[in-house]
PDB file of C-alpha atoms in Angstrom:
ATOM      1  CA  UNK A   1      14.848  17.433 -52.938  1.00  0.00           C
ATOM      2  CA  UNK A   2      18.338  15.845 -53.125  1.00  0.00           C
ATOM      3  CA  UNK A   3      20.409  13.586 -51.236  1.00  0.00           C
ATOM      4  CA  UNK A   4      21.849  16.124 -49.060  1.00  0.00           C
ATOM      5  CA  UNK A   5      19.035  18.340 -48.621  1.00  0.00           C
ATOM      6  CA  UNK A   6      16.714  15.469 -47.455  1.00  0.00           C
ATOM      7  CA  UNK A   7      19.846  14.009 -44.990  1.00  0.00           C
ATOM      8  CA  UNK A   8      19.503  17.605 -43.559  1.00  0.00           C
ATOM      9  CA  UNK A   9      15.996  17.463 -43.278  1.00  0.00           C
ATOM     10  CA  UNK A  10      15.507  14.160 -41.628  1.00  0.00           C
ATOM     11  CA  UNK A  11      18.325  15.501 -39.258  1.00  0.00           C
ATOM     12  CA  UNK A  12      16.018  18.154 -38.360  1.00  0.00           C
ATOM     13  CA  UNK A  13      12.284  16.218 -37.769  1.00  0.00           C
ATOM     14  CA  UNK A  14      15.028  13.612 -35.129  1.00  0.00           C
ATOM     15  CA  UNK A  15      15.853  16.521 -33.407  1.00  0.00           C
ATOM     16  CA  UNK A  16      12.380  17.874 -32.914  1.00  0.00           C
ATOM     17  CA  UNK A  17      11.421  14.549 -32.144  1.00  0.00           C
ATOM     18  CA  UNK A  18      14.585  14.032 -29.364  1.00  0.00           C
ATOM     19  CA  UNK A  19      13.197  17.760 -27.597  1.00  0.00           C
ATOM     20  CA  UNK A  20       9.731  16.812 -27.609  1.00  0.00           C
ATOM     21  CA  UNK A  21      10.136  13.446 -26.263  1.00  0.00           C
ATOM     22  CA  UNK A  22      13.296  13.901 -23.708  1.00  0.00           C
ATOM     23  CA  UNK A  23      11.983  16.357 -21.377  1.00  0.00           C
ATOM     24  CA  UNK A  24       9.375  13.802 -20.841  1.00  0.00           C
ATOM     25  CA  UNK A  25      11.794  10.699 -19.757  1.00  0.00           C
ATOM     26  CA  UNK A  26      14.194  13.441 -17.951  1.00  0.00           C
ATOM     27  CA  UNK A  27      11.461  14.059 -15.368  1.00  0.00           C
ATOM     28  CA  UNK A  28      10.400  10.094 -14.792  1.00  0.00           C
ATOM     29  CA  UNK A  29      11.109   8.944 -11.555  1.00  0.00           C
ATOM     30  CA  UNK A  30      12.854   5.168 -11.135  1.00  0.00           C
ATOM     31  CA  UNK A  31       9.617   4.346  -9.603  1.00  0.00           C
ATOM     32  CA  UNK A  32       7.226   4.924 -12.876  1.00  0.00           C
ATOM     33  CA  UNK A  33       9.055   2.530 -14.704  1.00  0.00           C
ATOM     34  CA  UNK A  34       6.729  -0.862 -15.707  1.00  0.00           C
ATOM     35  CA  UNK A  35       9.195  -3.273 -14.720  1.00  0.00           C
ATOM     36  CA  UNK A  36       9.600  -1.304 -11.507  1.00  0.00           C
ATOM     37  CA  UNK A  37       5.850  -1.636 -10.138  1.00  0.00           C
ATOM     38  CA  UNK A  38       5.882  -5.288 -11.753  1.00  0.00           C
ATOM     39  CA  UNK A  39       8.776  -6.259  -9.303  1.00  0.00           C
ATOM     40  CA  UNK A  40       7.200  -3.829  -6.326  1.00  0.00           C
ATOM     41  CA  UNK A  41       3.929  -5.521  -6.454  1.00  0.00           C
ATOM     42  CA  UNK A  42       5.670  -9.076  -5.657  1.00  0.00           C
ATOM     43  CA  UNK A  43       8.317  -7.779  -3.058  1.00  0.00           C
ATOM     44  CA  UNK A  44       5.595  -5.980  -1.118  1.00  0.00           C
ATOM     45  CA  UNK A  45       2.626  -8.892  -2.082  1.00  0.00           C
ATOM     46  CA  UNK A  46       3.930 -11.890  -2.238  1.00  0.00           C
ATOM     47  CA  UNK A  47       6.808 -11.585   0.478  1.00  0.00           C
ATOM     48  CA  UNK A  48       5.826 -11.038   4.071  1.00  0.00           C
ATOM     49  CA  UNK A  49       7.745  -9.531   7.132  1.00  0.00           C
ATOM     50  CA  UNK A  50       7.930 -12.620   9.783  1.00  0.00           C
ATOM     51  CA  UNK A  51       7.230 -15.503   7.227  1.00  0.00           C
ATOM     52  CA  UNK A  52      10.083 -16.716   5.209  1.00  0.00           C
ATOM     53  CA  UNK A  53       9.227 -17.618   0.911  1.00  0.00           C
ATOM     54  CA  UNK A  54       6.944 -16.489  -1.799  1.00  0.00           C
ATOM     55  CA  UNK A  55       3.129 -16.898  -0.660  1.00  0.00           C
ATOM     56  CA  UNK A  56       0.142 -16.523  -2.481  1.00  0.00           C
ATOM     57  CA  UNK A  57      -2.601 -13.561  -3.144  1.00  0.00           C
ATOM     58  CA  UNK A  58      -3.832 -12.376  -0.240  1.00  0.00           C
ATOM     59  CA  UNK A  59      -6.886 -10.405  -0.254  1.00  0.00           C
ATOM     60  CA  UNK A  60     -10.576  -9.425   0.695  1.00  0.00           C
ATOM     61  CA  UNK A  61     -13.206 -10.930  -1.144  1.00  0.00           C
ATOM     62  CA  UNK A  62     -16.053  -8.823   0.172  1.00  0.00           C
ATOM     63  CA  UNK A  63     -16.722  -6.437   2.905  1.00  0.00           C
ATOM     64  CA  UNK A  64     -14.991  -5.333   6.088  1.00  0.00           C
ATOM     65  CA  UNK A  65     -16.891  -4.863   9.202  1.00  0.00           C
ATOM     66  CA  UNK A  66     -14.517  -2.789  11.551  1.00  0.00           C
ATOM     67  CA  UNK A  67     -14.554  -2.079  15.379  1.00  0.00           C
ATOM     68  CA  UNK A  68     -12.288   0.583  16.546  1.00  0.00           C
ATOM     69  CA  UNK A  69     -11.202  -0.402  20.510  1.00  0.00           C
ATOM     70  CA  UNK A  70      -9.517   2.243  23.113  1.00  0.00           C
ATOM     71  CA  UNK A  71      -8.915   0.558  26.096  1.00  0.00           C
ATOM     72  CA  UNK A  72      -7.084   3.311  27.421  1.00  0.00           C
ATOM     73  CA  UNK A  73      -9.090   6.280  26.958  1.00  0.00           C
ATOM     74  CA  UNK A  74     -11.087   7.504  23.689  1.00  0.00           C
ATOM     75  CA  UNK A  75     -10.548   9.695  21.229  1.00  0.00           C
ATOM     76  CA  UNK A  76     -12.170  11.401  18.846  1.00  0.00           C
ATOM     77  CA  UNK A  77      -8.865  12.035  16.785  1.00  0.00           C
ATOM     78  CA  UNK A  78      -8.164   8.420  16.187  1.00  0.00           C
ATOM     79  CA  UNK A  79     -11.913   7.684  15.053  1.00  0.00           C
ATOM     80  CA  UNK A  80     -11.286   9.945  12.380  1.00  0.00           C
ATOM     81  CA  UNK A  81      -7.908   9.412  11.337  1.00  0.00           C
ATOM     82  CA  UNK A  82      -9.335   5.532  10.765  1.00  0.00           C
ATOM     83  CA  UNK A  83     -12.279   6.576   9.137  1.00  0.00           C
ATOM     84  CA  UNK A  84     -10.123   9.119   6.562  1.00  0.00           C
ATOM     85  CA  UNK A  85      -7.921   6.240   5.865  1.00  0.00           C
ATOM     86  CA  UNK A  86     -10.293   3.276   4.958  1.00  0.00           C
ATOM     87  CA  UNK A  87     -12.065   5.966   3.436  1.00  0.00           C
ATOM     88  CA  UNK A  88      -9.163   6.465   1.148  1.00  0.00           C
ATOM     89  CA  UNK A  89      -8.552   2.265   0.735  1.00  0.00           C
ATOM     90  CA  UNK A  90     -12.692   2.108  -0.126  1.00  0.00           C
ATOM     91  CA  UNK A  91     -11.475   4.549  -3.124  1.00  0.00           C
ATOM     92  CA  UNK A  92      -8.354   2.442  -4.227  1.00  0.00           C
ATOM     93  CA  UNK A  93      -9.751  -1.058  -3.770  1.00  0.00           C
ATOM     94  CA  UNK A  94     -13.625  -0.838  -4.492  1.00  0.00           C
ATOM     95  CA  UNK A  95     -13.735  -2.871  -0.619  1.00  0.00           C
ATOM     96  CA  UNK A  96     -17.094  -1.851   1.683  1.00  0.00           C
ATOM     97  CA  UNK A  97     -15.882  -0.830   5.555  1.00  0.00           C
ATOM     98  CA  UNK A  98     -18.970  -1.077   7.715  1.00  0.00           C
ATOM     99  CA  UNK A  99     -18.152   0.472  11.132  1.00  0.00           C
ATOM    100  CA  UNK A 100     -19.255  -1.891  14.057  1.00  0.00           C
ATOM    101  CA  UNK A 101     -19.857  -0.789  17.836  1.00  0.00           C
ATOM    102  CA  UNK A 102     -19.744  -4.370  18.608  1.00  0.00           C
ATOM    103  CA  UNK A 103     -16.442  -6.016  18.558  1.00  0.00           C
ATOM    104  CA  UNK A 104     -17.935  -9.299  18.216  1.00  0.00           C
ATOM    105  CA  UNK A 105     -19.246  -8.738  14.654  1.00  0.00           C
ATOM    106  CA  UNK A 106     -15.967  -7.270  13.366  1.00  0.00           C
ATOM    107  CA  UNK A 107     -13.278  -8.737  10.951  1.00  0.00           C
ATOM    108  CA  UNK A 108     -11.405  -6.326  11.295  1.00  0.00           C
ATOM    109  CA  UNK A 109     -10.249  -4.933  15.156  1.00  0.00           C
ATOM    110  CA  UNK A 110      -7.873  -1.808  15.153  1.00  0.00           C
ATOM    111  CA  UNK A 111      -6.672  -0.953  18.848  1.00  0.00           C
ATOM    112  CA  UNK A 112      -5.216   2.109  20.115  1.00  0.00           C
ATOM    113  CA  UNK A 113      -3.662   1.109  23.462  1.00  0.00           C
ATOM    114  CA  UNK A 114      -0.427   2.181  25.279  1.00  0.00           C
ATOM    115  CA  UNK A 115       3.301   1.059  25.187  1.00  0.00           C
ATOM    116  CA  UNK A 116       2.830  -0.738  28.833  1.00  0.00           C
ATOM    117  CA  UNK A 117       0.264  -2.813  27.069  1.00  0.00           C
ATOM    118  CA  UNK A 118       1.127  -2.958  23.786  1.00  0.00           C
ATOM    119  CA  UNK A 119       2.878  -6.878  23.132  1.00  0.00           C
ATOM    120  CA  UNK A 120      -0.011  -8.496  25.317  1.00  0.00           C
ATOM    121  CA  UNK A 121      -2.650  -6.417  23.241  1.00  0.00           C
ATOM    122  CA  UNK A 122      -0.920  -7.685  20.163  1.00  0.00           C
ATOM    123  CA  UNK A 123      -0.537 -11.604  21.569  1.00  0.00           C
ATOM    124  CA  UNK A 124      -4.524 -11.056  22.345  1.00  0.00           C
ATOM    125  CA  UNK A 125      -5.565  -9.546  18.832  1.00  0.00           C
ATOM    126  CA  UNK A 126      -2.830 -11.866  16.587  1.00  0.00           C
ATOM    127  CA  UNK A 127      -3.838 -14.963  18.853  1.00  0.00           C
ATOM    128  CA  UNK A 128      -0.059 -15.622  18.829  1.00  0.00           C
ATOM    129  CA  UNK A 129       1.715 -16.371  21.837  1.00  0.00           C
ATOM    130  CA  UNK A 130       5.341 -15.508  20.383  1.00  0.00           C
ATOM    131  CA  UNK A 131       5.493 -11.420  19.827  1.00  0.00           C
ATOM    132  CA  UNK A 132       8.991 -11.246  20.102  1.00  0.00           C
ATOM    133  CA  UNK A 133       9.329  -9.906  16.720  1.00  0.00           C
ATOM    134  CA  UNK A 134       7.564  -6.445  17.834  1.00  0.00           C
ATOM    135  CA  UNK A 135       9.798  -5.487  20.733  1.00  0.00           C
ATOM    136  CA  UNK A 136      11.162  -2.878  18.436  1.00  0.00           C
ATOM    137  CA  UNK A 137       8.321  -1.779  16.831  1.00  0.00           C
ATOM    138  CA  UNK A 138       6.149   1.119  16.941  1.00  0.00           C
ATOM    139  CA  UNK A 139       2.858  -0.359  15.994  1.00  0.00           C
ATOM    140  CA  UNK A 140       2.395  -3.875  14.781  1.00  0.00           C
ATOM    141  CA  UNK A 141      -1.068  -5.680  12.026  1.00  0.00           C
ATOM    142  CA  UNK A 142      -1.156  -9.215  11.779  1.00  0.00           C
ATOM    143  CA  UNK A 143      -4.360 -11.229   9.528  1.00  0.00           C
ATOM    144  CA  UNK A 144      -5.572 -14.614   9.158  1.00  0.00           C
ATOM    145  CA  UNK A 145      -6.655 -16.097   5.969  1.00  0.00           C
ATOM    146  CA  UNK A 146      -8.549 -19.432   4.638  1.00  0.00           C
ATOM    147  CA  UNK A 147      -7.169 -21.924   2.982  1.00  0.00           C
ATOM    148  CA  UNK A 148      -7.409 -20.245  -0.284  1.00  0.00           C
ATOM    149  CA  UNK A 149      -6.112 -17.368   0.832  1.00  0.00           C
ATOM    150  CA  UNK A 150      -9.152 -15.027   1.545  1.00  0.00           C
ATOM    151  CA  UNK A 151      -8.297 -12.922   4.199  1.00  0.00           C
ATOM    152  CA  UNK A 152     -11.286 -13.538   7.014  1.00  0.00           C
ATOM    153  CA  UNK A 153     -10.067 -11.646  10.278  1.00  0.00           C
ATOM    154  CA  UNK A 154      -7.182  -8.545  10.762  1.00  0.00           C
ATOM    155  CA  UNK A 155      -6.443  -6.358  13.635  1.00  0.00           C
ATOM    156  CA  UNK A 156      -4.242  -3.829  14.012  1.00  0.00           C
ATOM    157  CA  UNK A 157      -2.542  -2.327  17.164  1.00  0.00           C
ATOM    158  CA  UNK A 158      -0.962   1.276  17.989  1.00  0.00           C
ATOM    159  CA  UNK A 159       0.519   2.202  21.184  1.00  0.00           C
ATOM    160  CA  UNK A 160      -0.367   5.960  20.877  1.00  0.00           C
ATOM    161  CA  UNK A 161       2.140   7.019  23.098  1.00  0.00           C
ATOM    162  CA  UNK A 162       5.177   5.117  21.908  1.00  0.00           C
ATOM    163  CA  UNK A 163       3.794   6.020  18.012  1.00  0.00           C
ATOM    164  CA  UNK A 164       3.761   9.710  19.319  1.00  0.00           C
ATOM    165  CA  UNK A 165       6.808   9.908  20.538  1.00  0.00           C
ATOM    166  CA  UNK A 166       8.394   8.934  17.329  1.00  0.00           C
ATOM    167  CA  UNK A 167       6.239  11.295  15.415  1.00  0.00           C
ATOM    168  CA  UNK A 168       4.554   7.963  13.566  1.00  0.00           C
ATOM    169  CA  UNK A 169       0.796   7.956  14.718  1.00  0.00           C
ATOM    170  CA  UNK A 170      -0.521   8.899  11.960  1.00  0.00           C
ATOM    171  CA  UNK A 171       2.043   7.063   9.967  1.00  0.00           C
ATOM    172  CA  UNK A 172       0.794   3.689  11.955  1.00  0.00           C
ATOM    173  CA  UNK A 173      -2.699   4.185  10.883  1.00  0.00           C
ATOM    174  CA  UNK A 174      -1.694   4.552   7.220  1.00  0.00           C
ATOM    175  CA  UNK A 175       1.050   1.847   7.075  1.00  0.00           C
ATOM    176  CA  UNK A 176      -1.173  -1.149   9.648  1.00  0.00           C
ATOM    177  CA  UNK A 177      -4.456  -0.800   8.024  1.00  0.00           C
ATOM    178  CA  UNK A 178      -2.762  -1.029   4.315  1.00  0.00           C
ATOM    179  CA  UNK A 179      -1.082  -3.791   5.151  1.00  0.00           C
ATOM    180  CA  UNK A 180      -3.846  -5.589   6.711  1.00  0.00           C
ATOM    181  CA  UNK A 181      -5.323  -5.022   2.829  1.00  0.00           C
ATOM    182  CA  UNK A 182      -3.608  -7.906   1.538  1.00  0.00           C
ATOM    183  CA  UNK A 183       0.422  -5.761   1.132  1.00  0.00           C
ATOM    184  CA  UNK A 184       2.452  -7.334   4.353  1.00  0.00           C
ATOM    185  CA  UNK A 185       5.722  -7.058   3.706  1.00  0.00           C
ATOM    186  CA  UNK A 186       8.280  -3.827   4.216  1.00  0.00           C
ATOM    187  CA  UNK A 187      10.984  -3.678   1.465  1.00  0.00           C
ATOM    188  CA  UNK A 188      13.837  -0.951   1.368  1.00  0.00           C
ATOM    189  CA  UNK A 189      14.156  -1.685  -2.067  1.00  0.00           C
ATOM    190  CA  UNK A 190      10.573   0.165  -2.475  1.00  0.00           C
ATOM    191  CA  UNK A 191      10.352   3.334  -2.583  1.00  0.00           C
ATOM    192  CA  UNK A 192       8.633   5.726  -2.085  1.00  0.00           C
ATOM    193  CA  UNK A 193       6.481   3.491  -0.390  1.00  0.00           C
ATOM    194  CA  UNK A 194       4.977   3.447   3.332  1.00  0.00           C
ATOM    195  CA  UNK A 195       5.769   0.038   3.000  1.00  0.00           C
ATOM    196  CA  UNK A 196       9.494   1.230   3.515  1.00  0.00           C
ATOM    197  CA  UNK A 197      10.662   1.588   6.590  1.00  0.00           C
ATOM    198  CA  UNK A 198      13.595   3.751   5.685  1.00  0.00           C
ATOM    199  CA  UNK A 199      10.842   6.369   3.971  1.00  0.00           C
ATOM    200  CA  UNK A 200       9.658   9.319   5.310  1.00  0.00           C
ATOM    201  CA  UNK A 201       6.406   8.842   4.010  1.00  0.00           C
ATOM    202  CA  UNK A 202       3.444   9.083   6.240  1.00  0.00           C
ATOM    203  CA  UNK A 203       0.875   8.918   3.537  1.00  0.00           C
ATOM    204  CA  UNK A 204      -0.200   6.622   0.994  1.00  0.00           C
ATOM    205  CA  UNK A 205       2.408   7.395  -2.279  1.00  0.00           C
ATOM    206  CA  UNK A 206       1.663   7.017  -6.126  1.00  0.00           C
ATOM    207  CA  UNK A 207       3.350   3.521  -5.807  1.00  0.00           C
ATOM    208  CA  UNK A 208       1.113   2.431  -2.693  1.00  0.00           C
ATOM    209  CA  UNK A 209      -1.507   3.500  -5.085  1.00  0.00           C
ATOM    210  CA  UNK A 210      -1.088   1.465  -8.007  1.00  0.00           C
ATOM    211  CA  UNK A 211      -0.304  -1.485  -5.933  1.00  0.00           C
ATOM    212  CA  UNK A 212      -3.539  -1.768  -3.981  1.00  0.00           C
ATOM    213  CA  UNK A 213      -5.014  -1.063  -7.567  1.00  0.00           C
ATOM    214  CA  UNK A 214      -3.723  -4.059  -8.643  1.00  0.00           C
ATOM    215  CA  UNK A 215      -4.632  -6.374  -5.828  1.00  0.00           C
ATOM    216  CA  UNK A 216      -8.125  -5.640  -6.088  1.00  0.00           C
ATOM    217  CA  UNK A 217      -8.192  -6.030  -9.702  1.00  0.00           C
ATOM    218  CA  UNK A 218     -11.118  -8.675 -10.167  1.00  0.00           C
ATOM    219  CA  UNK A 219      -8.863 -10.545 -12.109  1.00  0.00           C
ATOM    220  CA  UNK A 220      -6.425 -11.004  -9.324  1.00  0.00           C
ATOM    221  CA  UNK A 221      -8.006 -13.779  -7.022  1.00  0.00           C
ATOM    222  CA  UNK A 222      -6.860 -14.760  -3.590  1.00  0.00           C
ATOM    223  CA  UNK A 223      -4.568 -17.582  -3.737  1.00  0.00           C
ATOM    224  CA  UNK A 224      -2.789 -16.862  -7.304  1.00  0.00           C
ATOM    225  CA  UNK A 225       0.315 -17.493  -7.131  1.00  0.00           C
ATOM    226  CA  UNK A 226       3.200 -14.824  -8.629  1.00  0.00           C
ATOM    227  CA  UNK A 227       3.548 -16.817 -12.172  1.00  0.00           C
ATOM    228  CA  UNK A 228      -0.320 -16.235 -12.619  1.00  0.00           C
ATOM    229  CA  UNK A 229      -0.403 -12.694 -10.803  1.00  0.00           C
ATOM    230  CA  UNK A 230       2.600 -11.724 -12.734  1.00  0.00           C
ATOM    231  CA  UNK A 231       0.696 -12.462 -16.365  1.00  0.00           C
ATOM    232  CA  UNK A 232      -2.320 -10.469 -15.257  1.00  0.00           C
ATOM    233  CA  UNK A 233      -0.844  -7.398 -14.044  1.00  0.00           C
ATOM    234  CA  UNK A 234       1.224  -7.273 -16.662  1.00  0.00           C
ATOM    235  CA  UNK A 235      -0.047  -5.831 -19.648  1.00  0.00           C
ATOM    236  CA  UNK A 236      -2.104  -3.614 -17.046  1.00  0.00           C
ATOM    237  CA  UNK A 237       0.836  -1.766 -15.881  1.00  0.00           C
ATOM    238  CA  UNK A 238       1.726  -1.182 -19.239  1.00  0.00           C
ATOM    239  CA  UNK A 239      -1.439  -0.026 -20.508  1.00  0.00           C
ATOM    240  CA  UNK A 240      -1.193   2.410 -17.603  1.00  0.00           C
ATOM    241  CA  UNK A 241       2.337   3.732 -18.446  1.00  0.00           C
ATOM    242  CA  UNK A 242       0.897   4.285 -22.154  1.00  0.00           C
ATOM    243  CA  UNK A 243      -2.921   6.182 -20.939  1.00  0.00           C
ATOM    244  CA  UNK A 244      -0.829   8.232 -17.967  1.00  0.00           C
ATOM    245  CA  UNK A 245      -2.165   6.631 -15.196  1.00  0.00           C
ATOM    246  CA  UNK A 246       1.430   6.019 -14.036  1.00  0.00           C
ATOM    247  CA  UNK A 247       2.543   9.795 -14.487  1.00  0.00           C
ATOM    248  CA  UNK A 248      -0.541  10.734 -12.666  1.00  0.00           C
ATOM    249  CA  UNK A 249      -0.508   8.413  -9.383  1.00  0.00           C
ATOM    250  CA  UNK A 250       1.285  11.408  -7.391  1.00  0.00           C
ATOM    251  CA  UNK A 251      -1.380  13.328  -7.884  1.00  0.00           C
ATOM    252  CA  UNK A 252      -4.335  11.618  -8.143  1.00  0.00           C
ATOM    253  CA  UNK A 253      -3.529   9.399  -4.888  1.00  0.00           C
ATOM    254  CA  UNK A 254      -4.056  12.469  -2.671  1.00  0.00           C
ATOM    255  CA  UNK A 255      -7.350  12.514  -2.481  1.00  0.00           C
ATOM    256  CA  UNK A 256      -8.157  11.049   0.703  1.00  0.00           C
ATOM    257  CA  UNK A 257      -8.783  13.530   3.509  1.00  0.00           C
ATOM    258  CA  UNK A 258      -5.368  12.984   5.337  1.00  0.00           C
ATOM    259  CA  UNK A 259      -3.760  14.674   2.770  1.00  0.00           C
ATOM    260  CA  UNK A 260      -5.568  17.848   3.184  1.00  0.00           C
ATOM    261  CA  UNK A 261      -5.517  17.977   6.833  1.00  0.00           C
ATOM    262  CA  UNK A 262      -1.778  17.264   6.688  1.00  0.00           C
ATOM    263  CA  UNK A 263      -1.343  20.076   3.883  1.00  0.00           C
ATOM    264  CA  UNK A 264      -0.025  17.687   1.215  1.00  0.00           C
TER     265      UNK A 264
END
């Protein structure tokens, strides 16, 4: 073959190469990049909402007992949209929820109450007398952890008819008990991501996904902090970019129930 002829030809196999391979990067979103869910995981992780400066792992180290409270009236809706969700998180993080009837035995409280009640149910539940923070806000999770940073008690709070007013009950539901999973803060700068308020998300995203993946890694241990957690998850975000579990966390993340009874 000569000189020119072979040029020509390796002109041709780059070209193949460029349409095979383009269509593929044309259609990734910002959000499926490595470095992306790298810097996601420690915005929404390692920052919180109301605390100021990097903190450690947060996490669950075994299972959650959970008592569902309606001090207003019951509802059958709200049973289940708790039970489709930590359905959904049992998936994602490998975490046992036990369902208690006694709210003595649980770790984990979620109340549905009203607006009129809503900041002294929180300063009840959070055992914080200072819930100025949540005068704006439509629903409000706060846990404790141990000194190593084992999360040992959560509760969540929903004034059902402020959150239904603003369209957001189901959104609350989603959004508090994820959080309470070990992912406090809310970052604009995330998305999509229920964990950003300017989102019109109401359901767990491919992002959310991967990042409560990642905190319940085994290798990810309460108390790390971000220049350990960073070295871990790593290499397993990138494995996942090259095996397609990133290109697949859109889909495969709507598996819970929600998402069919919302018609995602």
């Amino acid at each position: 073959m000569s000189h020119s002829y072979w040029r020509l030809f390796q002109r041709v196999v780059l070209l193949g190469v460029c349409l095979t391979v383009m269509p593929v990067m044309a259609n990734q979103q910002a959000w499926q990049s490595p470095d992306y869910i790298v810097d996601a995981f420690y915005r929404i992780a390692f920052q919180s909402e109301y605390v100021q400066g990097e903190q450690g792992v947060r996490k669950w180290e075994g299972p959650i007992r959970y008592h569902v409270s309606h001090p207003i009236s019951e509802s059958q809706l709200h049973d289940d949209l708790v039970s489709y969700h930590l359905s959904h998180l049992a998936t994602l993080t490998g975490i046992d929820f036990i369902p208690t009837t006694i709210a003595q035995r649980a770790n984990l409280t979620i109340m549905f109450t009203n607006h009129e009640r809503f900041l002294d149910d929180a300063r009840k539940q959070f055992a914080n007398a200072d819930v100025s923070p949540l005068r704006d806000a439509v629903c409000a999770a706060n846990f404790r952890v141990n000194k190593h940073g084992a999360i040992r008690y959560a509760a969540v709070v929903i004034p059902v008819d402020l959150a239904r007013s603003k369209g957001k009950l189901v959104a609350c539901v989603v959004e508090e008990l994820t959080q309470v999973m070990g992912l406090p803060n809310d970052d604009d700068r995330v998305f999509p991501s229920i964990f950003n308020d300017r989102t019109p998300q109401q359901l767990l995203t491919g992002l959310d996904g991967l990042l409560l993946r990642l905190l319940y890694l085994d290798e990810i241990e309460a108390g790390q902090d971000w220049q350990t957690a960073q070295a871990i998850i790593r290499p397993v975000v990138e494995q996942w970019a090259r095996d397609g579990t990133i290109d697949n966390a859109h889909r495969s993340v709507k598996t819970g129930e929600l998402y069919r009874l919302l018609g995602w």
